[in-house]
mmCIF file of C-alpha atoms and ligand atoms in Angstrom:
data_model
loop_
_atom_site.group_PDB
_atom_site.id
_atom_site.type_symbol
_atom_site.label_atom_id
_atom_site.label_comp_id
_atom_site.label_asym_id
_atom_site.label_seq_id
_atom_site.Cartn_x
_atom_site.Cartn_y
_atom_site.Cartn_z
ATOM 1 C CA MET H 133 24.250 -26.812 -25.338
ATOM 2 C CA LEU H 134 21.229 -26.981 -27.120
ATOM 3 C CA ASN H 135 20.288 -23.747 -29.107
ATOM 4 C CA ILE H 136 17.146 -22.002 -27.871
ATOM 5 C CA CYS H 137 15.197 -22.356 -30.926
ATOM 6 C CA GLU H 138 15.909 -26.286 -30.824
ATOM 7 C CA LEU H 139 14.634 -26.293 -27.285
ATOM 8 C CA ILE H 140 11.618 -24.337 -27.833
ATOM 9 C CA LYS H 141 10.917 -25.452 -31.595
ATOM 10 C CA THR H 142 10.708 -22.126 -33.095
ATOM 11 C CA ASN H 143 12.455 -19.944 -35.847
ATOM 12 C CA TYR H 144 13.051 -17.077 -33.736
ATOM 13 C CA PRO H 145 14.800 -17.169 -30.123
ATOM 14 C CA LEU H 146 11.766 -15.264 -28.555
ATOM 15 C CA ILE H 147 9.141 -16.212 -26.285
ATOM 16 C CA GLN H 148 6.034 -13.979 -25.940
ATOM 17 C CA GLY H 149 5.461 -12.942 -22.293
ATOM 18 C CA GLY H 150 2.861 -15.001 -20.196
ATOM 19 C CA MET H 151 0.807 -11.896 -19.472
ATOM 20 C CA ALA H 152 -2.245 -12.633 -17.094
ATOM 21 C CA ASN H 153 -5.658 -11.867 -18.474
ATOM 22 C CA ILE H 154 -4.200 -10.724 -21.746
ATOM 23 C CA ALA H 155 -2.007 -13.665 -23.435
ATOM 24 C CA ASP H 156 -4.978 -16.028 -24.516
ATOM 25 C CA HIS H 157 -5.210 -18.303 -27.660
ATOM 26 C CA ARG H 158 -5.500 -15.433 -30.016
ATOM 27 C CA LEU H 159 -2.230 -13.727 -29.125
ATOM 28 C CA ALA H 160 -0.398 -16.924 -28.622
ATOM 29 C CA SER H 161 -1.467 -18.714 -31.752
ATOM 30 C CA SER H 162 -0.392 -15.429 -33.693
ATOM 31 C CA VAL H 163 3.000 -15.401 -32.089
ATOM 32 C CA SER H 164 3.579 -19.269 -32.817
ATOM 33 C CA ASN H 165 2.211 -19.040 -36.269
ATOM 34 C CA ALA H 166 4.772 -15.984 -36.836
ATOM 35 C CA GLY H 167 7.737 -18.422 -35.713
ATOM 36 C CA ALA H 168 8.168 -17.279 -32.160
ATOM 37 C CA LEU H 169 6.941 -19.121 -28.889
ATOM 38 C CA GLY H 170 3.419 -18.062 -28.215
ATOM 39 C CA MET H 171 2.214 -18.410 -24.548
ATOM 40 C CA ILE H 172 -1.169 -18.939 -22.937
ATOM 41 C CA ALA H 173 -1.165 -17.159 -19.670
ATOM 42 C CA ALA H 174 -2.975 -19.245 -17.110
ATOM 43 C CA GLY H 175 -2.825 -16.195 -14.689
ATOM 44 C CA GLY H 176 -5.537 -16.647 -11.863
ATOM 45 C CA GLU H 177 -7.962 -18.769 -14.278
ATOM 46 C CA GLU H 178 -10.015 -21.700 -13.533
ATOM 47 C CA PRO H 179 -8.271 -24.884 -14.785
ATOM 48 C CA GLU H 180 -11.002 -25.483 -17.080
ATOM 49 C CA ARG H 181 -10.660 -22.157 -18.751
ATOM 50 C CA VAL H 182 -7.124 -22.803 -19.359
ATOM 51 C CA ARG H 183 -7.931 -26.115 -20.861
ATOM 52 C CA GLU H 184 -10.300 -24.308 -23.261
ATOM 53 C CA GLU H 185 -7.675 -22.043 -24.169
ATOM 54 C CA ILE H 186 -5.277 -24.612 -24.991
ATOM 55 C CA ARG H 187 -7.794 -26.393 -27.117
ATOM 56 C CA LEU H 188 -8.738 -23.216 -29.156
ATOM 57 C CA CYS H 189 -4.955 -22.437 -29.684
ATOM 58 C CA ARG H 190 -4.360 -25.870 -31.055
ATOM 59 C CA GLU H 191 -7.259 -25.272 -33.655
ATOM 60 C CA LEU H 192 -5.292 -22.010 -34.691
ATOM 61 C CA THR H 193 -1.898 -23.211 -34.965
ATOM 62 C CA ASP H 194 0.173 -26.468 -35.658
ATOM 63 C CA ALA H 195 3.315 -24.581 -34.309
ATOM 64 C CA SER H 196 4.606 -25.104 -30.906
ATOM 65 C CA PHE H 197 3.156 -22.949 -28.017
ATOM 66 C CA GLY H 198 3.402 -22.909 -24.320
ATOM 67 C CA VAL H 199 1.544 -22.106 -20.989
ATOM 68 C CA ASN H 200 2.768 -19.692 -18.395
ATOM 69 C CA ILE H 201 1.805 -20.666 -14.996
ATOM 70 C CA MET H 202 1.663 -17.777 -12.298
ATOM 71 C CA LEU H 203 2.485 -19.464 -9.147
ATOM 72 C CA MET H 204 0.525 -17.371 -6.839
ATOM 73 C CA SER H 205 -2.583 -18.668 -8.470
ATOM 74 C CA PRO H 206 -4.534 -20.816 -5.977
ATOM 75 C CA HIS H 207 -5.376 -22.992 -8.908
ATOM 76 C CA THR H 208 -1.707 -23.828 -9.638
ATOM 77 C CA PRO H 209 -1.671 -27.479 -8.461
ATOM 78 C CA ASP H 210 -4.539 -28.459 -10.724
ATOM 79 C CA ILE H 211 -3.092 -26.469 -13.671
ATOM 80 C CA ALA H 212 0.259 -28.154 -13.107
ATOM 81 C CA ARG H 213 -1.470 -31.557 -13.731
ATOM 82 C CA LEU H 214 -3.715 -30.152 -16.577
ATOM 83 C CA VAL H 215 -0.437 -29.099 -18.605
ATOM 84 C CA VAL H 216 0.742 -32.674 -18.359
ATOM 85 C CA GLU H 217 -2.712 -34.082 -19.470
ATOM 86 C CA GLU H 218 -2.726 -31.683 -22.343
ATOM 87 C CA LYS H 219 0.685 -32.628 -23.339
ATOM 88 C CA ILE H 220 2.025 -28.932 -23.348
ATOM 89 C CA SER H 221 5.628 -28.801 -24.552
ATOM 90 C CA VAL H 222 6.859 -25.924 -22.970
ATOM 91 C CA ILE H 223 6.197 -24.434 -19.620
ATOM 92 C CA THR H 224 7.237 -20.949 -18.245
ATOM 93 C CA THR H 225 6.443 -19.975 -14.597
ATOM 94 C CA GLY H 226 6.556 -16.618 -12.831
ATOM 95 C CA ALA H 227 5.680 -15.064 -9.298
ATOM 96 C CA GLY H 228 6.916 -17.849 -7.115
ATOM 97 C CA ASN H 229 9.086 -21.085 -6.714
ATOM 98 C CA PRO H 230 8.144 -23.787 -9.329
ATOM 99 C CA GLY H 231 10.518 -26.436 -7.468
ATOM 100 C CA ARG H 232 7.888 -28.776 -6.435
ATOM 101 C CA TYR H 233 6.473 -29.365 -9.797
ATOM 102 C CA ILE H 234 9.661 -29.519 -12.027
ATOM 103 C CA ALA H 235 10.351 -33.258 -11.594
ATOM 104 C CA ALA H 236 6.633 -34.132 -12.694
ATOM 105 C CA TRP H 237 7.041 -31.779 -15.808
ATOM 106 C CA LYS H 238 10.424 -33.144 -16.819
ATOM 107 C CA GLU H 239 9.055 -36.861 -16.397
ATOM 108 C CA ALA H 240 6.278 -35.927 -18.815
ATOM 109 C CA GLY H 241 8.776 -34.460 -21.524
ATOM 110 C CA ILE H 242 8.044 -30.769 -20.839
ATOM 111 C CA THR H 243 10.636 -28.221 -21.362
ATOM 112 C CA VAL H 244 10.439 -26.129 -18.213
ATOM 113 C CA ILE H 245 11.711 -22.471 -18.194
ATOM 114 C CA PRO H 246 11.058 -20.520 -15.038
ATOM 115 C CA VAL H 247 11.251 -16.646 -14.924
ATOM 116 C CA ILE H 248 13.659 -15.694 -12.069
ATOM 117 C CA PRO H 249 14.775 -12.414 -10.492
ATOM 118 C CA SER H 250 18.084 -13.423 -9.027
ATOM 119 C CA VAL H 251 21.163 -15.514 -9.169
ATOM 120 C CA ALA H 252 20.214 -17.565 -6.082
ATOM 121 C CA PHE H 253 16.822 -18.281 -7.679
ATOM 122 C CA ALA H 254 18.476 -19.371 -11.054
ATOM 123 C CA LEU H 255 20.698 -21.759 -9.177
ATOM 124 C CA ARG H 256 17.804 -23.216 -7.205
ATOM 125 C CA VAL H 257 15.703 -23.980 -10.486
ATOM 126 C CA GLU H 258 18.894 -25.238 -12.220
ATOM 127 C CA ARG H 259 19.286 -27.771 -9.329
ATOM 128 C CA ALA H 260 15.604 -28.669 -9.593
ATOM 129 C CA GLY H 261 16.036 -29.656 -13.201
ATOM 130 C CA ALA H 262 14.878 -26.476 -15.244
ATOM 131 C CA ASP H 263 16.035 -26.552 -19.007
ATOM 132 C CA ALA H 264 16.674 -22.780 -19.326
ATOM 133 C CA VAL H 265 15.911 -19.666 -17.158
ATOM 134 C CA ILE H 266 14.180 -16.413 -18.151
ATOM 135 C CA VAL H 267 16.154 -13.602 -16.383
ATOM 136 C CA GLU H 268 13.652 -10.790 -15.864
ATOM 137 C CA GLY H 269 14.944 -7.270 -14.984
ATOM 138 C CA THR H 270 12.957 -4.627 -13.021
ATOM 139 C CA GLU H 271 12.347 -2.866 -16.250
ATOM 140 C CA ALA H 272 9.665 -5.405 -17.047
ATOM 141 C CA GLY H 273 5.879 -4.942 -16.595
ATOM 142 C CA GLY H 274 3.720 -6.622 -14.231
ATOM 143 C CA HIS H 275 5.213 -8.621 -11.170
ATOM 144 C CA ILE H 276 8.888 -7.791 -10.891
ATOM 145 C CA GLY H 277 12.100 -8.205 -8.947
ATOM 146 C CA GLU H 278 14.443 -5.487 -8.065
ATOM 147 C CA GLN H 279 17.443 -5.993 -10.177
ATOM 148 C CA THR H 280 18.057 -4.535 -13.776
ATOM 149 C CA THR H 281 18.289 -6.620 -16.993
ATOM 150 C CA LEU H 282 21.647 -5.124 -17.674
ATOM 151 C CA ALA H 283 23.123 -5.827 -14.128
ATOM 152 C CA LEU H 284 21.387 -9.364 -13.750
ATOM 153 C CA VAL H 285 21.735 -11.163 -16.992
ATOM 154 C CA PRO H 286 25.496 -11.505 -17.178
ATOM 155 C CA GLN H 287 25.566 -12.563 -13.431
ATOM 156 C CA VAL H 288 23.155 -15.388 -14.262
ATOM 157 C CA VAL H 289 25.181 -16.302 -17.248
ATOM 158 C CA ASP H 290 28.094 -16.851 -15.169
ATOM 159 C CA ALA H 291 26.398 -18.891 -12.422
ATOM 160 C CA VAL H 292 24.236 -21.295 -14.457
ATOM 161 C CA SER H 293 25.289 -23.769 -17.269
ATOM 162 C CA ILE H 294 21.684 -23.753 -18.739
ATOM 163 C CA PRO H 295 20.727 -21.243 -21.516
ATOM 164 C CA VAL H 296 19.813 -17.876 -20.272
ATOM 165 C CA ILE H 297 16.570 -16.012 -21.912
ATOM 166 C CA ALA H 298 16.490 -12.235 -21.126
ATOM 167 C CA ALA H 299 13.308 -10.239 -20.249
ATOM 168 C CA GLY H 300 12.462 -6.765 -19.286
ATOM 169 C CA GLY H 301 13.545 -3.852 -21.300
ATOM 170 C CA VAL H 302 13.554 -5.354 -24.642
ATOM 171 C CA ALA H 303 11.395 -3.606 -27.358
ATOM 172 C CA ASP H 304 13.695 -3.247 -30.431
ATOM 173 C CA TYR H 305 16.413 -4.716 -32.409
ATOM 174 C CA ARG H 306 19.320 -2.925 -30.228
ATOM 175 C CA GLN H 307 18.082 -4.180 -27.067
ATOM 176 C CA VAL H 308 17.900 -7.821 -28.541
ATOM 177 C CA LEU H 309 21.476 -7.359 -29.584
ATOM 178 C CA ALA H 310 22.471 -5.693 -26.217
ATOM 179 C CA VAL H 311 20.968 -8.784 -24.103
ATOM 180 C CA PHE H 312 22.777 -11.265 -26.686
ATOM 181 C CA VAL H 313 26.113 -9.392 -26.062
ATOM 182 C CA LEU H 314 25.527 -9.913 -22.229
ATOM 183 C CA GLY H 315 25.386 -13.595 -22.850
ATOM 184 C CA ALA H 316 21.574 -14.350 -23.399
ATOM 185 C CA LYS H 317 20.635 -16.806 -25.859
ATOM 186 C CA GLY H 318 17.010 -15.768 -26.302
ATOM 187 C CA ILE H 319 14.608 -13.179 -25.279
ATOM 188 C CA GLN H 320 11.047 -13.035 -23.894
ATOM 189 C CA ALA H 321 8.996 -9.882 -24.637
ATOM 190 C CA GLY H 322 5.662 -8.717 -23.334
ATOM 191 C CA THR H 323 5.093 -4.984 -23.578
ATOM 192 C CA VAL H 324 5.645 -4.959 -27.402
ATOM 193 C CA PHE H 325 2.878 -7.241 -27.854
ATOM 194 C CA LEU H 326 0.460 -5.326 -26.028
ATOM 195 C CA THR H 327 -0.504 -3.282 -28.981
ATOM 196 C CA ALA H 328 -0.393 -6.140 -31.449
ATOM 197 C CA GLU H 329 -3.520 -6.066 -33.872
ATOM 198 C CA GLU H 330 -3.889 -9.663 -32.418
ATOM 199 C CA CYS H 331 -3.550 -8.749 -28.818
ATOM 200 C CA PRO H 332 -7.160 -9.038 -27.253
ATOM 201 C CA VAL H 333 -6.960 -6.015 -24.873
ATOM 202 C CA HIS H 334 -9.286 -3.073 -24.894
ATOM 203 C CA ASP H 335 -8.330 -0.345 -27.331
ATOM 204 C CA ASN H 336 -7.862 1.914 -24.463
ATOM 205 C CA TYR H 337 -5.021 -0.156 -23.231
ATOM 206 C CA LYS H 338 -3.276 -0.014 -26.540
ATOM 207 C CA GLN H 339 -3.567 3.742 -26.735
ATOM 208 C CA PHE H 340 -2.377 4.244 -23.200
ATOM 209 C CA VAL H 341 0.740 2.215 -24.158
ATOM 210 C CA ILE H 342 1.209 4.108 -27.407
ATOM 211 C CA LYS H 343 0.819 7.449 -25.679
ATOM 212 C CA ALA H 344 3.400 6.612 -22.881
ATOM 213 C CA LYS H 345 6.718 8.312 -22.617
ATOM 214 C CA ASP H 346 10.051 6.944 -20.774
ATOM 215 C CA THR H 347 8.904 7.996 -17.501
ATOM 216 C CA ASP H 348 5.338 6.733 -17.492
ATOM 217 C CA THR H 349 5.335 3.649 -15.637
ATOM 218 C CA THR H 350 5.490 3.348 -11.804
ATOM 219 C CA VAL H 351 5.585 0.415 -9.313
ATOM 220 C CA THR H 352 2.781 -0.361 -7.006
ATOM 221 C CA GLY H 353 2.699 -3.021 -4.258
ATOM 222 C CA ARG H 354 6.210 -2.637 -2.895
ATOM 223 C CA GLN H 355 4.647 -2.483 0.599
ATOM 224 C CA THR H 356 2.779 -5.663 0.201
ATOM 225 C CA GLY H 357 5.651 -7.725 -1.104
ATOM 226 C CA ALA H 358 4.234 -8.120 -4.529
ATOM 227 C CA PRO H 359 5.610 -5.036 -6.549
ATOM 228 C CA VAL H 360 4.061 -4.456 -9.979
ATOM 229 C CA ARG H 361 4.953 -2.088 -12.681
ATOM 230 C CA VAL H 362 2.148 -0.400 -14.264
ATOM 231 C CA LEU H 363 1.399 2.829 -16.332
ATOM 232 C CA LYS H 364 0.866 5.714 -14.126
ATOM 233 C CA ASN H 365 -2.875 6.688 -13.815
ATOM 234 C CA LYS H 366 -5.235 7.760 -11.056
ATOM 235 C CA MET H 367 -5.367 4.201 -9.709
ATOM 236 C CA ALA H 368 -1.556 3.853 -9.485
ATOM 237 C CA ARG H 369 -1.269 7.361 -7.999
ATOM 238 C CA ARG H 370 -3.911 6.648 -5.533
ATOM 239 C CA TYR H 371 -2.598 3.373 -4.411
ATOM 240 C CA ASN H 372 0.908 4.753 -3.899
ATOM 241 C CA LYS H 373 -0.327 7.685 -1.813
ATOM 242 C CA LEU H 374 -2.362 5.316 0.439
ATOM 243 C CA ALA H 375 0.567 2.894 0.857
ATOM 244 C CA ALA H 376 2.764 5.781 1.621
ATOM 245 C CA GLY H 377 0.408 6.779 4.175
ATOM 246 C CA GLY H 378 0.516 3.426 5.890
ATOM 247 C CA ALA H 379 -2.863 2.188 4.643
ATOM 248 C CA PRO H 380 -3.678 -1.435 5.929
ATOM 249 C CA LEU H 381 -2.807 -4.278 3.745
ATOM 250 C CA GLU H 382 -6.553 -5.089 3.283
ATOM 251 C CA GLU H 383 -7.440 -1.646 1.796
ATOM 252 C CA LEU H 384 -4.718 -1.771 -0.550
ATOM 253 C CA GLU H 385 -5.540 -5.339 -1.697
ATOM 254 C CA LYS H 386 -9.150 -4.292 -2.114
ATOM 255 C CA MET H 387 -8.181 -1.524 -4.390
ATOM 256 C CA THR H 388 -6.402 -3.888 -6.737
ATOM 257 C CA LEU H 389 -8.804 -6.693 -6.827
ATOM 258 C CA GLY H 390 -9.899 -6.953 -10.352
ATOM 259 C CA SER H 391 -8.033 -3.916 -11.551
ATOM 260 C CA LEU H 392 -6.041 -5.850 -14.260
ATOM 261 C CA LYS H 393 -9.420 -7.313 -15.558
ATOM 262 C CA ARG H 394 -10.808 -3.817 -15.517
ATOM 263 C CA ALA H 395 -7.848 -2.372 -17.649
ATOM 264 C CA VAL H 396 -7.817 -5.353 -20.043
ATOM 265 C CA LEU H 397 -11.434 -5.761 -20.650
ATOM 266 C CA GLU H 398 -13.157 -2.405 -19.972
ATOM 267 C CA GLY H 399 -10.249 -0.171 -20.673
ATOM 268 C CA ASP H 400 -11.095 1.545 -17.418
ATOM 269 C CA LEU H 401 -8.503 4.282 -17.462
ATOM 270 C CA ASP H 402 -9.102 5.677 -13.962
ATOM 271 C CA THR H 403 -9.369 2.361 -11.867
ATOM 272 C CA GLY H 404 -7.637 -0.181 -14.063
ATOM 273 C CA SER H 405 -4.052 -1.676 -13.550
ATOM 274 C CA PHE H 406 -2.446 -1.096 -16.928
ATOM 275 C CA MET H 407 0.690 -3.415 -16.487
ATOM 276 C CA ALA H 408 3.436 -2.461 -18.976
ATOM 277 C CA GLY H 409 7.285 -2.318 -19.020
ATOM 278 C CA GLN H 410 9.538 0.665 -19.112
ATOM 279 C CA VAL H 411 9.826 0.195 -22.863
ATOM 280 C CA ALA H 412 6.250 1.301 -23.200
ATOM 281 C CA GLY H 413 7.768 4.725 -24.253
ATOM 282 C CA MET H 414 9.198 2.760 -27.437
ATOM 283 C CA VAL H 415 5.902 1.173 -28.618
ATOM 284 C CA ARG H 416 4.331 3.542 -31.107
ATOM 285 C CA SER H 417 1.791 1.676 -33.340
ATOM 286 C CA VAL H 418 -0.615 -1.094 -33.518
ATOM 287 C CA ARG H 419 1.018 -3.517 -35.852
ATOM 288 C CA PRO H 420 0.459 -7.281 -36.725
ATOM 289 C CA VAL H 421 2.461 -9.793 -34.503
ATOM 290 C CA GLN H 422 4.434 -10.907 -37.471
ATOM 291 C CA GLU H 423 5.655 -7.414 -38.193
ATOM 292 C CA ILE H 424 6.628 -6.812 -34.567
ATOM 293 C CA ILE H 425 8.573 -10.049 -34.524
ATOM 294 C CA LYS H 426 10.362 -9.172 -37.842
ATOM 295 C CA SER H 427 11.159 -5.619 -36.655
ATOM 296 C CA LEU H 428 12.886 -7.299 -33.458
ATOM 297 C CA PHE H 429 15.286 -9.393 -35.225
ATOM 298 C CA ASP H 430 15.595 -8.493 -38.955
ATOM 299 C CA PRO H 431 17.730 -5.286 -38.481
ATOM 300 C CA VAL H 432 20.104 -6.970 -35.762
ATOM 301 C CA GLU H 433 22.747 -8.387 -38.227
ATOM 302 C CA GLU H 434 23.211 -5.038 -40.002
ATOM 303 C CA TYR H 435 23.376 -2.841 -37.016
ATOM 304 C CA ARG H 436 26.090 -5.217 -35.278
ATOM 305 C CA ARG H 437 28.010 -5.092 -38.555
ATOM 306 C CA ASN H 438 28.120 -1.221 -38.655
ATOM 307 C CA LEU H 439 28.780 -0.791 -34.910
ATOM 308 C CA ARG H 440 32.149 0.945 -34.304
ATOM 309 C CA ILE H 441 32.980 0.338 -30.702
ATOM 310 C CA LEU H 442 35.780 2.442 -29.300
HETATM 311 O O1 TUI W 103 5.325 -13.164 -12.869
HETATM 312 C C1 TUI W 103 5.736 -12.058 -13.625
HETATM 313 N N1 TUI W 103 4.762 -11.172 -13.876
HETATM 314 C C2 TUI W 103 3.715 -10.921 -13.580
HETATM 315 S S1 TUI W 103 2.575 -12.087 -12.750
HETATM 316 C C3 TUI W 103 1.310 -11.062 -12.949
HETATM 317 S S2 TUI W 103 -0.078 -11.438 -12.183
HETATM 318 C C4 TUI W 103 -0.065 -10.684 -10.582
HETATM 319 N N2 TUI W 103 -0.754 -9.563 -10.259
HETATM 320 C C5 TUI W 103 -0.608 -8.851 -9.292
HETATM 321 C C6 TUI W 103 0.214 -9.178 -8.352
HETATM 322 C C7 TUI W 103 0.961 -10.422 -8.588
HETATM 323 C C8 TUI W 103 0.906 -11.010 -9.715
HETATM 324 C C9 TUI W 103 1.604 -9.933 -13.457
HETATM 325 N N3 TUI W 103 2.933 -10.014 -13.957
HETATM 326 N N4 TUI W 103 6.993 -12.253 -13.960
HETATM 327 C C10 TUI W 103 7.943 -13.146 -13.678
HETATM 328 C C11 TUI W 103 8.570 -12.913 -12.248
HETATM 329 N N5 TUI W 103 8.652 -13.787 -11.254
HETATM 330 N N6 TUI W 103 9.008 -11.675 -11.969
HETATM 331 C C12 TUI W 103 9.446 -11.880 -10.523
HETATM 332 C C13 TUI W 103 9.179 -13.164 -10.312
HETATM 333 C C14 TUI W 103 9.461 -13.910 -9.061
HETATM 334 C C15 TUI W 103 9.523 -13.077 -7.725
HETATM 335 C C16 TUI W 103 9.881 -13.871 -6.704
HETATM 336 C C17 TUI W 103 9.969 -15.072 -9.181
HETATM 337 C C18 TUI W 103 10.182 -15.840 -8.031
HETATM 338 C C19 TUI W 103 10.321 -15.250 -6.870
HETATM 339 O O2 TUI W 103 10.364 -15.883 -5.619
HETATM 340 C C20 TUI W 103 9.783 -15.505 -4.545
HETATM 341 C C21 TUI W 103 9.859 -16.944 -3.623
HETATM 342 O O3 TUI W 103 11.029 -16.911 -2.950
HETATM 343 O O4 TUI W 103 9.049 -17.710 -3.787
#
């Protein structure tokens, strides 16, 4: 079995999360230049915007980077073609089933790594030709499944023969070691990069993450079938209160429309959706991407050597 670093052409077995509206060429190129896999998030963007981001990223790095495709986007069919035209080397997908696109991507020589929330979904994408899977636990930020990383990673490791990359709940070297112990061969991390110097979110977003403690995330949208983990604020509380009171779907959707952009671009603490994982409570400062990546991996070996178990 190919090791993850060979598969994604990096020094570190780390993929940066494809955070919609956040992970642009600035963050992706910084992550790739630091030796991990930077990702441009297509999110709900127009295809030509995504092409522009890819080209800007190429100007900033010679290292490998990828594109994350958010499958709920109406632009997905066009973006699926665009990544082939642009000769992207790695694609990750989220928020849906990438099955119908995998054959064409594989034919184009692209490494395909879907994010999956269950064993059944992992088996489905393995059969469709995926090179690896990212198993994302419900601790993650943004759109999530229901199983935890601790419970899900070993179950997927046992079920598939392709490499498993763990996501959701990984913000320091102890969690990196833990998911490797569970059988993961790599990690994907998003929340730790929200406060990177090179992360292009509004400063209010970074400060909100830095101030968060362990219990400061909540899940909105369980009622609409698209659960999303965000930092608790007025918007999240109002949303959940309305949803619990049986508010119609359209009213709830109207509330969330544009709320991620309001958080990312305007830093609107009242009406923005500040997506972040449960590990937000561990993120304590604004640091350069390179320092964040080194602090995830450098202490692992010594920590493992000094562990006394049972
Ligand atoms: O996709 C993510 N995280 C995201 S996408 C996103 S943009 C968005 N904003 C508001 C509402 C919805 C999306 C923000 N964060 N992570 C990967 C992920 N994929 N987590 C869970 C899944 C997933 C869920 C269901 C994958 C497949 C799936 O299958 C459903 C089906 O049967 O098609």
